[in-house]
PDB file of C-alpha atoms in Angstrom:
ATOM      1  CA  UNK G 264      27.283  95.342 244.549  1.00 45.00           C
ATOM      2  CA  UNK G 265      23.906  96.048 246.154  1.00 41.00           C
ATOM      3  CA  UNK G 266      21.728  97.014 243.218  1.00 33.00           C
ATOM      4  CA  UNK G 267      19.504  95.243 240.751  1.00 45.00           C
ATOM      5  CA  UNK G 268      20.991  94.673 237.323  1.00 37.00           C
ATOM      6  CA  UNK G 269      19.007  95.964 234.361  1.00 44.00           C
ATOM      7  CA  UNK G 270      19.247  94.880 230.732  1.00 47.00           C
ATOM      8  CA  UNK G 271      19.631  98.213 228.964  1.00 45.00           C
ATOM      9  CA  UNK G 272      20.063  96.771 225.474  1.00 48.00           C
ATOM     10  CA  UNK G 273      16.412  97.234 224.554  1.00 54.00           C
ATOM     11  CA  UNK G 274      16.292 100.758 225.925  1.00 55.00           C
ATOM     12  CA  UNK G 275      19.501 101.722 224.120  1.00 59.00           C
ATOM     13  CA  UNK G 276      18.159 100.275 220.869  1.00 86.00           C
ATOM     14  CA  UNK G 277      14.819 102.012 221.290  1.00 86.00           C
ATOM     15  CA  UNK G 278      16.498 105.350 221.974  1.00 89.00           C
ATOM     16  CA  UNK G 279      18.622 105.025 218.829  1.00 89.00           C
ATOM     17  CA  UNK G 280      15.607 104.132 216.693  1.00 89.00           C
ATOM     18  CA  UNK G 281      13.632 107.098 218.023  1.00 90.00           C
ATOM     19  CA  UNK G 282      16.619 109.428 217.653  1.00 89.00           C
ATOM     20  CA  UNK G 283      17.148 108.409 214.019  1.00 87.00           C
ATOM     21  CA  UNK G 284      13.459 108.759 213.181  1.00 88.00           C
ATOM     22  CA  UNK G 285      13.099 112.196 214.765  1.00 90.00           C
ATOM     23  CA  UNK G 286      16.385 113.415 213.296  1.00 87.00           C
ATOM     24  CA  UNK G 287      15.271 112.354 209.813  1.00 84.00           C
ATOM     25  CA  UNK G 288      11.891 114.058 210.250  1.00 86.00           C
ATOM     26  CA  UNK G 289      13.540 117.295 211.393  1.00 85.00           C
ATOM     27  CA  UNK G 290      16.189 117.346 208.661  1.00 80.00           C
ATOM     28  CA  UNK G 291      13.644 116.605 205.937  1.00 76.00           C
ATOM     29  CA  UNK G 292      11.291 119.276 207.254  1.00 78.00           C
ATOM     30  CA  UNK G 293       8.471 116.971 208.321  1.00 83.00           C
ATOM     31  CA  UNK G 294       8.864 118.360 211.834  1.00 86.00           C
ATOM     32  CA  UNK G 295       8.963 122.118 211.383  1.00 84.00           C
ATOM     33  CA  UNK G 296      10.677 124.777 213.447  1.00 84.00           C
ATOM     34  CA  UNK G 297       8.927 125.209 216.794  1.00 86.00           C
ATOM     35  CA  UNK G 298       7.075 121.893 216.602  1.00 88.00           C
ATOM     36  CA  UNK G 299       6.711 120.407 220.107  1.00 90.00           C
ATOM     37  CA  UNK G 300       8.113 116.958 220.861  1.00 91.00           C
ATOM     38  CA  UNK G 301       5.638 115.514 223.356  1.00 91.00           C
ATOM     39  CA  UNK G 302       7.203 112.562 225.085  1.00 91.00           C
ATOM     40  CA  UNK G 303       3.937 110.740 225.792  1.00 91.00           C
ATOM     41  CA  UNK G 304       2.843 110.907 222.168  1.00 90.00           C
ATOM     42  CA  UNK G 305       6.225 109.797 220.850  1.00 90.00           C
ATOM     43  CA  UNK G 306       6.413 106.932 223.348  1.00 89.00           C
ATOM     44  CA  UNK G 307       2.967 105.774 222.244  1.00 89.00           C
ATOM     45  CA  UNK G 308       3.944 105.944 218.562  1.00 89.00           C
ATOM     46  CA  UNK G 309       6.979 103.750 219.172  1.00 88.00           C
ATOM     47  CA  UNK G 310       5.234 101.516 221.697  1.00 88.00           C
ATOM     48  CA  UNK G 311       7.826 102.195 224.365  1.00 88.00           C
ATOM     49  CA  UNK G 312       8.287 104.020 227.656  1.00 89.00           C
ATOM     50  CA  UNK G 313       9.291 107.664 228.026  1.00 90.00           C
ATOM     51  CA  UNK G 314      12.848 106.715 229.050  1.00 90.00           C
ATOM     52  CA  UNK G 315      14.243 106.095 225.538  1.00 90.00           C
ATOM     53  CA  UNK G 316      12.243 109.076 224.274  1.00 91.00           C
ATOM     54  CA  UNK G 317      13.939 111.357 226.805  1.00 92.00           C
ATOM     55  CA  UNK G 318      17.328 109.972 225.805  1.00 93.00           C
ATOM     56  CA  UNK G 319      16.614 110.509 222.105  1.00 91.00           C
ATOM     57  CA  UNK G 320      15.443 114.087 222.689  1.00 93.00           C
ATOM     58  CA  UNK G 321      18.527 114.782 224.810  1.00 93.00           C
ATOM     59  CA  UNK G 322      20.748 113.588 221.962  1.00 90.00           C
ATOM     60  CA  UNK G 323      18.840 115.765 219.494  1.00 90.00           C
ATOM     61  CA  UNK G 324      19.419 118.732 221.785  1.00 89.00           C
ATOM     62  CA  UNK G 325      23.155 117.983 221.829  1.00 86.00           C
ATOM     63  CA  UNK G 326      23.088 118.089 218.027  1.00 82.00           C
ATOM     64  CA  UNK G 327      21.349 121.477 218.080  1.00 83.00           C
ATOM     65  CA  UNK G 328      18.183 120.141 216.437  1.00 87.00           C
ATOM     66  CA  UNK G 329      15.997 120.521 219.528  1.00 91.00           C
ATOM     67  CA  UNK G 330      15.851 123.041 222.351  1.00 89.00           C
ATOM     68  CA  UNK G 331      14.022 123.093 225.663  1.00 86.00           C
ATOM     69  CA  UNK G 332      11.644 125.968 226.289  1.00 82.00           C
ATOM     70  CA  UNK G 333      10.110 126.961 229.568  1.00 79.00           C
ATOM     71  CA  UNK G 334       6.506 125.776 229.872  1.00 74.00           C
ATOM     72  CA  UNK G 335       6.681 124.180 226.402  1.00 77.00           C
ATOM     73  CA  UNK G 336       9.259 121.442 226.836  1.00 86.00           C
ATOM     74  CA  UNK G 337      11.312 120.284 223.853  1.00 90.00           C
ATOM     75  CA  UNK G 338      10.653 121.904 220.471  1.00 89.00           C
ATOM     76  CA  UNK G 339      12.377 121.744 217.089  1.00 89.00           C
ATOM     77  CA  UNK G 340      15.108 124.385 216.921  1.00 86.00           C
ATOM     78  CA  UNK G 341      15.102 127.169 214.394  1.00 83.00           C
ATOM     79  CA  UNK G 342      18.098 128.783 212.769  1.00 81.00           C
ATOM     80  CA  UNK G 343      18.679 132.508 212.437  1.00 84.00           C
ATOM     81  CA  UNK G 344      20.443 133.998 209.422  1.00 85.00           C
ATOM     82  CA  UNK G 345      23.414 134.802 211.647  1.00 90.00           C
ATOM     83  CA  UNK G 346      23.658 131.237 212.917  1.00 89.00           C
ATOM     84  CA  UNK G 347      23.346 129.831 209.405  1.00 89.00           C
ATOM     85  CA  UNK G 348      26.103 132.117 208.170  1.00 92.00           C
ATOM     86  CA  UNK G 349      28.370 131.085 211.006  1.00 94.00           C
ATOM     87  CA  UNK G 350      27.841 127.395 210.265  1.00 93.00           C
ATOM     88  CA  UNK G 351      28.682 127.896 206.591  1.00 94.00           C
ATOM     89  CA  UNK G 352      31.778 129.925 207.421  1.00 96.00           C
ATOM     90  CA  UNK G 353      32.871 127.087 209.701  1.00 96.00           C
ATOM     91  CA  UNK G 354      32.287 124.547 206.928  1.00 96.00           C
ATOM     92  CA  UNK G 355      34.194 126.736 204.461  1.00 97.00           C
ATOM     93  CA  UNK G 356      37.255 126.413 206.693  1.00 97.00           C
ATOM     94  CA  UNK G 357      36.864 122.763 207.600  1.00 98.00           C
ATOM     95  CA  UNK G 358      35.800 121.013 204.396  1.00 98.00           C
ATOM     96  CA  UNK G 359      38.472 122.386 202.041  1.00 98.00           C
ATOM     97  CA  UNK G 360      41.087 121.188 204.528  1.00 98.00           C
ATOM     98  CA  UNK G 361      39.489 117.742 204.634  1.00 98.00           C
ATOM     99  CA  UNK G 362      39.307 117.311 200.862  1.00 98.00           C
ATOM    100  CA  UNK G 363      42.887 118.563 200.423  1.00 98.00           C
ATOM    101  CA  UNK G 364      44.048 115.786 202.754  1.00 98.00           C
ATOM    102  CA  UNK G 365      41.716 113.270 201.124  1.00 98.00           C
ATOM    103  CA  UNK G 366      42.552 113.694 197.421  1.00 98.00           C
ATOM    104  CA  UNK G 367      45.970 111.942 197.436  1.00 98.00           C
ATOM    105  CA  UNK G 368      44.413 109.015 199.302  1.00 98.00           C
ATOM    106  CA  UNK G 369      41.343 108.508 197.120  1.00 98.00           C
ATOM    107  CA  UNK G 370      41.001 105.117 195.473  1.00 97.00           C
ATOM    108  CA  UNK G 371      39.477 104.520 192.030  1.00 97.00           C
ATOM    109  CA  UNK G 372      36.574 102.800 193.809  1.00 97.00           C
ATOM    110  CA  UNK G 373      35.884 105.845 195.993  1.00 97.00           C
ATOM    111  CA  UNK G 374      36.071 108.167 192.994  1.00 98.00           C
ATOM    112  CA  UNK G 375      33.670 105.976 191.045  1.00 98.00           C
ATOM    113  CA  UNK G 376      31.260 105.909 193.978  1.00 98.00           C
ATOM    114  CA  UNK G 377      31.400 109.698 194.307  1.00 97.00           C
ATOM    115  CA  UNK G 378      30.786 110.034 190.559  1.00 97.00           C
ATOM    116  CA  UNK G 379      27.704 107.825 190.876  1.00 97.00           C
ATOM    117  CA  UNK G 380      26.260 110.076 193.595  1.00 96.00           C
ATOM    118  CA  UNK G 381      27.109 113.144 191.520  1.00 95.00           C
ATOM    119  CA  UNK G 382      25.294 111.688 188.506  1.00 95.00           C
ATOM    120  CA  UNK G 383      22.287 110.646 190.597  1.00 95.00           C
ATOM    121  CA  UNK G 384      22.068 114.152 192.064  1.00 92.00           C
ATOM    122  CA  UNK G 385      22.092 115.636 188.554  1.00 90.00           C
ATOM    123  CA  UNK G 386      19.133 113.610 187.279  1.00 91.00           C
ATOM    124  CA  UNK G 387      16.999 113.400 190.425  1.00 87.00           C
ATOM    125  CA  UNK G 388      13.695 115.280 190.351  1.00 80.00           C
ATOM    126  CA  UNK G 389      12.835 114.396 193.947  1.00 80.00           C
ATOM    127  CA  UNK G 390      13.712 117.196 196.412  1.00 74.00           C
ATOM    128  CA  UNK G 391      13.676 114.671 199.261  1.00 74.00           C
ATOM    129  CA  UNK G 392      16.605 112.867 197.598  1.00 84.00           C
ATOM    130  CA  UNK G 393      18.747 115.931 196.958  1.00 84.00           C
ATOM    131  CA  UNK G 394      19.969 116.388 200.510  1.00 83.00           C
ATOM    132  CA  UNK G 395      20.898 112.721 200.899  1.00 88.00           C
ATOM    133  CA  UNK G 396      22.697 112.544 197.552  1.00 92.00           C
ATOM    134  CA  UNK G 397      24.535 115.785 198.230  1.00 91.00           C
ATOM    135  CA  UNK G 398      25.773 114.521 201.580  1.00 92.00           C
ATOM    136  CA  UNK G 399      26.768 111.131 200.175  1.00 95.00           C
ATOM    137  CA  UNK G 400      28.709 112.786 197.347  1.00 97.00           C
ATOM    138  CA  UNK G 401      30.735 115.014 199.655  1.00 97.00           C
ATOM    139  CA  UNK G 402      31.176 112.336 202.336  1.00 97.00           C
ATOM    140  CA  UNK G 403      32.554 109.874 199.795  1.00 97.00           C
ATOM    141  CA  UNK G 404      35.170 112.416 198.723  1.00 98.00           C
ATOM    142  CA  UNK G 405      36.061 113.250 202.330  1.00 98.00           C
ATOM    143  CA  UNK G 406      36.227 109.757 203.833  1.00 97.00           C
ATOM    144  CA  UNK G 407      39.697 108.947 202.523  1.00 97.00           C
ATOM    145  CA  UNK G 408      41.110 111.743 204.688  1.00 98.00           C
ATOM    146  CA  UNK G 409      40.766 109.560 207.778  1.00 97.00           C
ATOM    147  CA  UNK G 410      40.001 112.707 209.805  1.00 98.00           C
ATOM    148  CA  UNK G 411      37.271 111.139 211.926  1.00 97.00           C
ATOM    149  CA  UNK G 412      36.713 114.076 214.272  1.00 97.00           C
ATOM    150  CA  UNK G 413      36.572 116.529 211.369  1.00 97.00           C
ATOM    151  CA  UNK G 414      34.063 114.343 209.529  1.00 97.00           C
ATOM    152  CA  UNK G 415      31.827 114.126 212.582  1.00 95.00           C
ATOM    153  CA  UNK G 416      31.931 117.916 212.901  1.00 95.00           C
ATOM    154  CA  UNK G 417      30.876 118.282 209.265  1.00 96.00           C
ATOM    155  CA  UNK G 418      27.972 115.876 209.768  1.00 92.00           C
ATOM    156  CA  UNK G 419      26.816 117.826 212.816  1.00 90.00           C
ATOM    157  CA  UNK G 420      27.004 121.125 210.918  1.00 92.00           C
ATOM    158  CA  UNK G 421      25.057 119.686 207.993  1.00 91.00           C
ATOM    159  CA  UNK G 422      22.372 118.384 210.343  1.00 87.00           C
ATOM    160  CA  UNK G 423      21.725 121.958 211.440  1.00 87.00           C
ATOM    161  CA  UNK G 424      21.308 123.423 207.954  1.00 87.00           C
ATOM    162  CA  UNK G 425      20.109 120.494 205.835  1.00 84.00           C
ATOM    163  CA  UNK G 426      16.382 121.245 205.948  1.00 80.00           C
ATOM    164  CA  UNK G 427      17.008 124.864 204.970  1.00 82.00           C
ATOM    165  CA  UNK G 428      19.284 123.836 202.103  1.00 79.00           C
ATOM    166  CA  UNK G 429      16.628 121.523 200.687  1.00 77.00           C
ATOM    167  CA  UNK G 430      14.094 124.345 200.701  1.00 73.00           C
ATOM    168  CA  UNK G 431      16.624 126.743 199.186  1.00 71.00           C
ATOM    169  CA  UNK G 432      17.416 124.353 196.310  1.00 73.00           C
ATOM    170  CA  UNK G 433      13.720 124.050 195.501  1.00 70.00           C
ATOM    171  CA  UNK G 434      12.814 127.735 195.766  1.00 64.00           C
ATOM    172  CA  UNK G 435      15.917 129.226 194.155  1.00 62.00           C
ATOM    173  CA  UNK G 436      16.346 126.704 191.321  1.00 66.00           C
ATOM    174  CA  UNK G 437      19.808 126.062 192.705  1.00 75.00           C
ATOM    175  CA  UNK G 438      20.124 122.502 191.434  1.00 82.00           C
ATOM    176  CA  UNK G 439      21.826 123.417 188.138  1.00 84.00           C
ATOM    177  CA  UNK G 440      24.528 125.461 189.841  1.00 88.00           C
ATOM    178  CA  UNK G 441      25.066 122.858 192.574  1.00 89.00           C
ATOM    179  CA  UNK G 442      25.388 120.136 189.953  1.00 92.00           C
ATOM    180  CA  UNK G 443      27.933 122.126 187.928  1.00 94.00           C
ATOM    181  CA  UNK G 444      29.988 122.792 191.066  1.00 95.00           C
ATOM    182  CA  UNK G 445      29.858 119.116 192.059  1.00 96.00           C
ATOM    183  CA  UNK G 446      31.174 118.134 188.623  1.00 97.00           C
ATOM    184  CA  UNK G 447      34.067 120.586 188.915  1.00 98.00           C
ATOM    185  CA  UNK G 448      35.001 119.225 192.357  1.00 98.00           C
ATOM    186  CA  UNK G 449      34.736 115.646 191.084  1.00 98.00           C
ATOM    187  CA  UNK G 450      36.943 116.388 188.071  1.00 98.00           C
ATOM    188  CA  UNK G 451      39.603 118.017 190.280  1.00 98.00           C
ATOM    189  CA  UNK G 452      39.650 114.954 192.528  1.00 98.00           C
ATOM    190  CA  UNK G 453      39.973 112.621 189.552  1.00 98.00           C
ATOM    191  CA  UNK G 454      42.925 114.699 188.278  1.00 98.00           C
ATOM    192  CA  UNK G 455      44.527 114.432 191.715  1.00 98.00           C
ATOM    193  CA  UNK G 456      44.568 118.219 192.066  1.00 98.00           C
ATOM    194  CA  UNK G 457      44.068 118.654 195.806  1.00 98.00           C
ATOM    195  CA  UNK G 458      44.467 122.427 195.795  1.00 98.00           C
ATOM    196  CA  UNK G 459      41.862 122.895 193.074  1.00 98.00           C
ATOM    197  CA  UNK G 460      39.454 120.539 194.861  1.00 98.00           C
ATOM    198  CA  UNK G 461      39.914 122.516 198.080  1.00 98.00           C
ATOM    199  CA  UNK G 462      39.362 125.894 196.391  1.00 98.00           C
ATOM    200  CA  UNK G 463      36.296 124.656 194.498  1.00 98.00           C
ATOM    201  CA  UNK G 464      34.861 123.216 197.714  1.00 98.00           C
ATOM    202  CA  UNK G 465      35.441 126.554 199.462  1.00 98.00           C
ATOM    203  CA  UNK G 466      33.628 128.422 196.673  1.00 97.00           C
ATOM    204  CA  UNK G 467      30.836 125.851 196.606  1.00 95.00           C
ATOM    205  CA  UNK G 468      30.116 126.272 200.316  1.00 94.00           C
ATOM    206  CA  UNK G 469      30.241 130.068 200.269  1.00 94.00           C
ATOM    207  CA  UNK G 470      27.986 130.132 197.210  1.00 92.00           C
ATOM    208  CA  UNK G 471      25.464 127.935 199.000  1.00 89.00           C
ATOM    209  CA  UNK G 472      25.735 130.205 202.033  1.00 91.00           C
ATOM    210  CA  UNK G 473      24.922 133.331 200.037  1.00 90.00           C
ATOM    211  CA  UNK G 474      22.010 131.649 198.302  1.00 87.00           C
ATOM    212  CA  UNK G 475      20.613 130.340 201.571  1.00 84.00           C
ATOM    213  CA  UNK G 476      20.909 133.678 203.367  1.00 87.00           C
ATOM    214  CA  UNK G 477      19.103 135.337 200.476  1.00 83.00           C
ATOM    215  CA  UNK G 478      16.351 132.731 200.833  1.00 75.00           C
ATOM    216  CA  UNK G 479      16.138 133.164 204.611  1.00 73.00           C
ATOM    217  CA  UNK G 480      15.855 136.938 204.254  1.00 72.00           C
ATOM    218  CA  UNK G 481      12.592 136.440 202.359  1.00 68.00           C
ATOM    219  CA  UNK G 482      10.978 134.269 205.026  1.00 60.00           C
TER     220      UNK G 482
END
C-alpha cells in the first residue's frame, strides 16, 4: 500500500479524554447553553492539536450536546420544553421495560449496590453529586437486563437532560420526592415484583418530567 502509516493511538486517546472532559462540563452545567467551543483554545488547554478536538466535538454533536451554528462554529446545545418532554416520554416507555426484564435477573450483590447508591443519594447535600448518584442507582438496577442497546439509549437520553434535572432538583426542592420514589423502586426490586418496579419507574420518570417542564417554563 502506497501511504505512510500513522500511529493513531495517541490521537484516539486524546480525543476520548477531551470528549469526556467536555461532556462532563456540559452535563454539570459548567459549560452553559450557547457557550462556544473554540477548537484552538481547547487544543491549547489539552496541549494537543486540533485534530482530536474536532473528533471530540463531532462525537458531542452526535450525542446532541453540541450543535454547529453558521458563523459561530460549535456551541453547547440547548433544550426546548418540547424536546425535554419528548425525551422523558421516550424514557417512560424504555426504562420500565428494561427494569421489568432486569428484576428477575438481579443478584443480591446488584441489589445491595443499588441500595448503597440510593442511600448515598438520600444523604448527599452536594448538588453536583445528585446527578451521578441518580444515574448510578438506576443503571445498577437496569444492568441485569442485558439489553445493551436499550441501556446505551437511556444513557444518551440522560446526557441530554442531566444538567436541567440537576438545576430542577435544586430549585424545586425535588430531592425528598426523588428519594422516596427511589426507595419504592428499590423495595419493589428486592421483593422481586417486576411489574411494580416497572410501574413505579414509569411514574418516577413522568413526575420528573412534569417538575422539569414547570421549571423550564419559568426560565
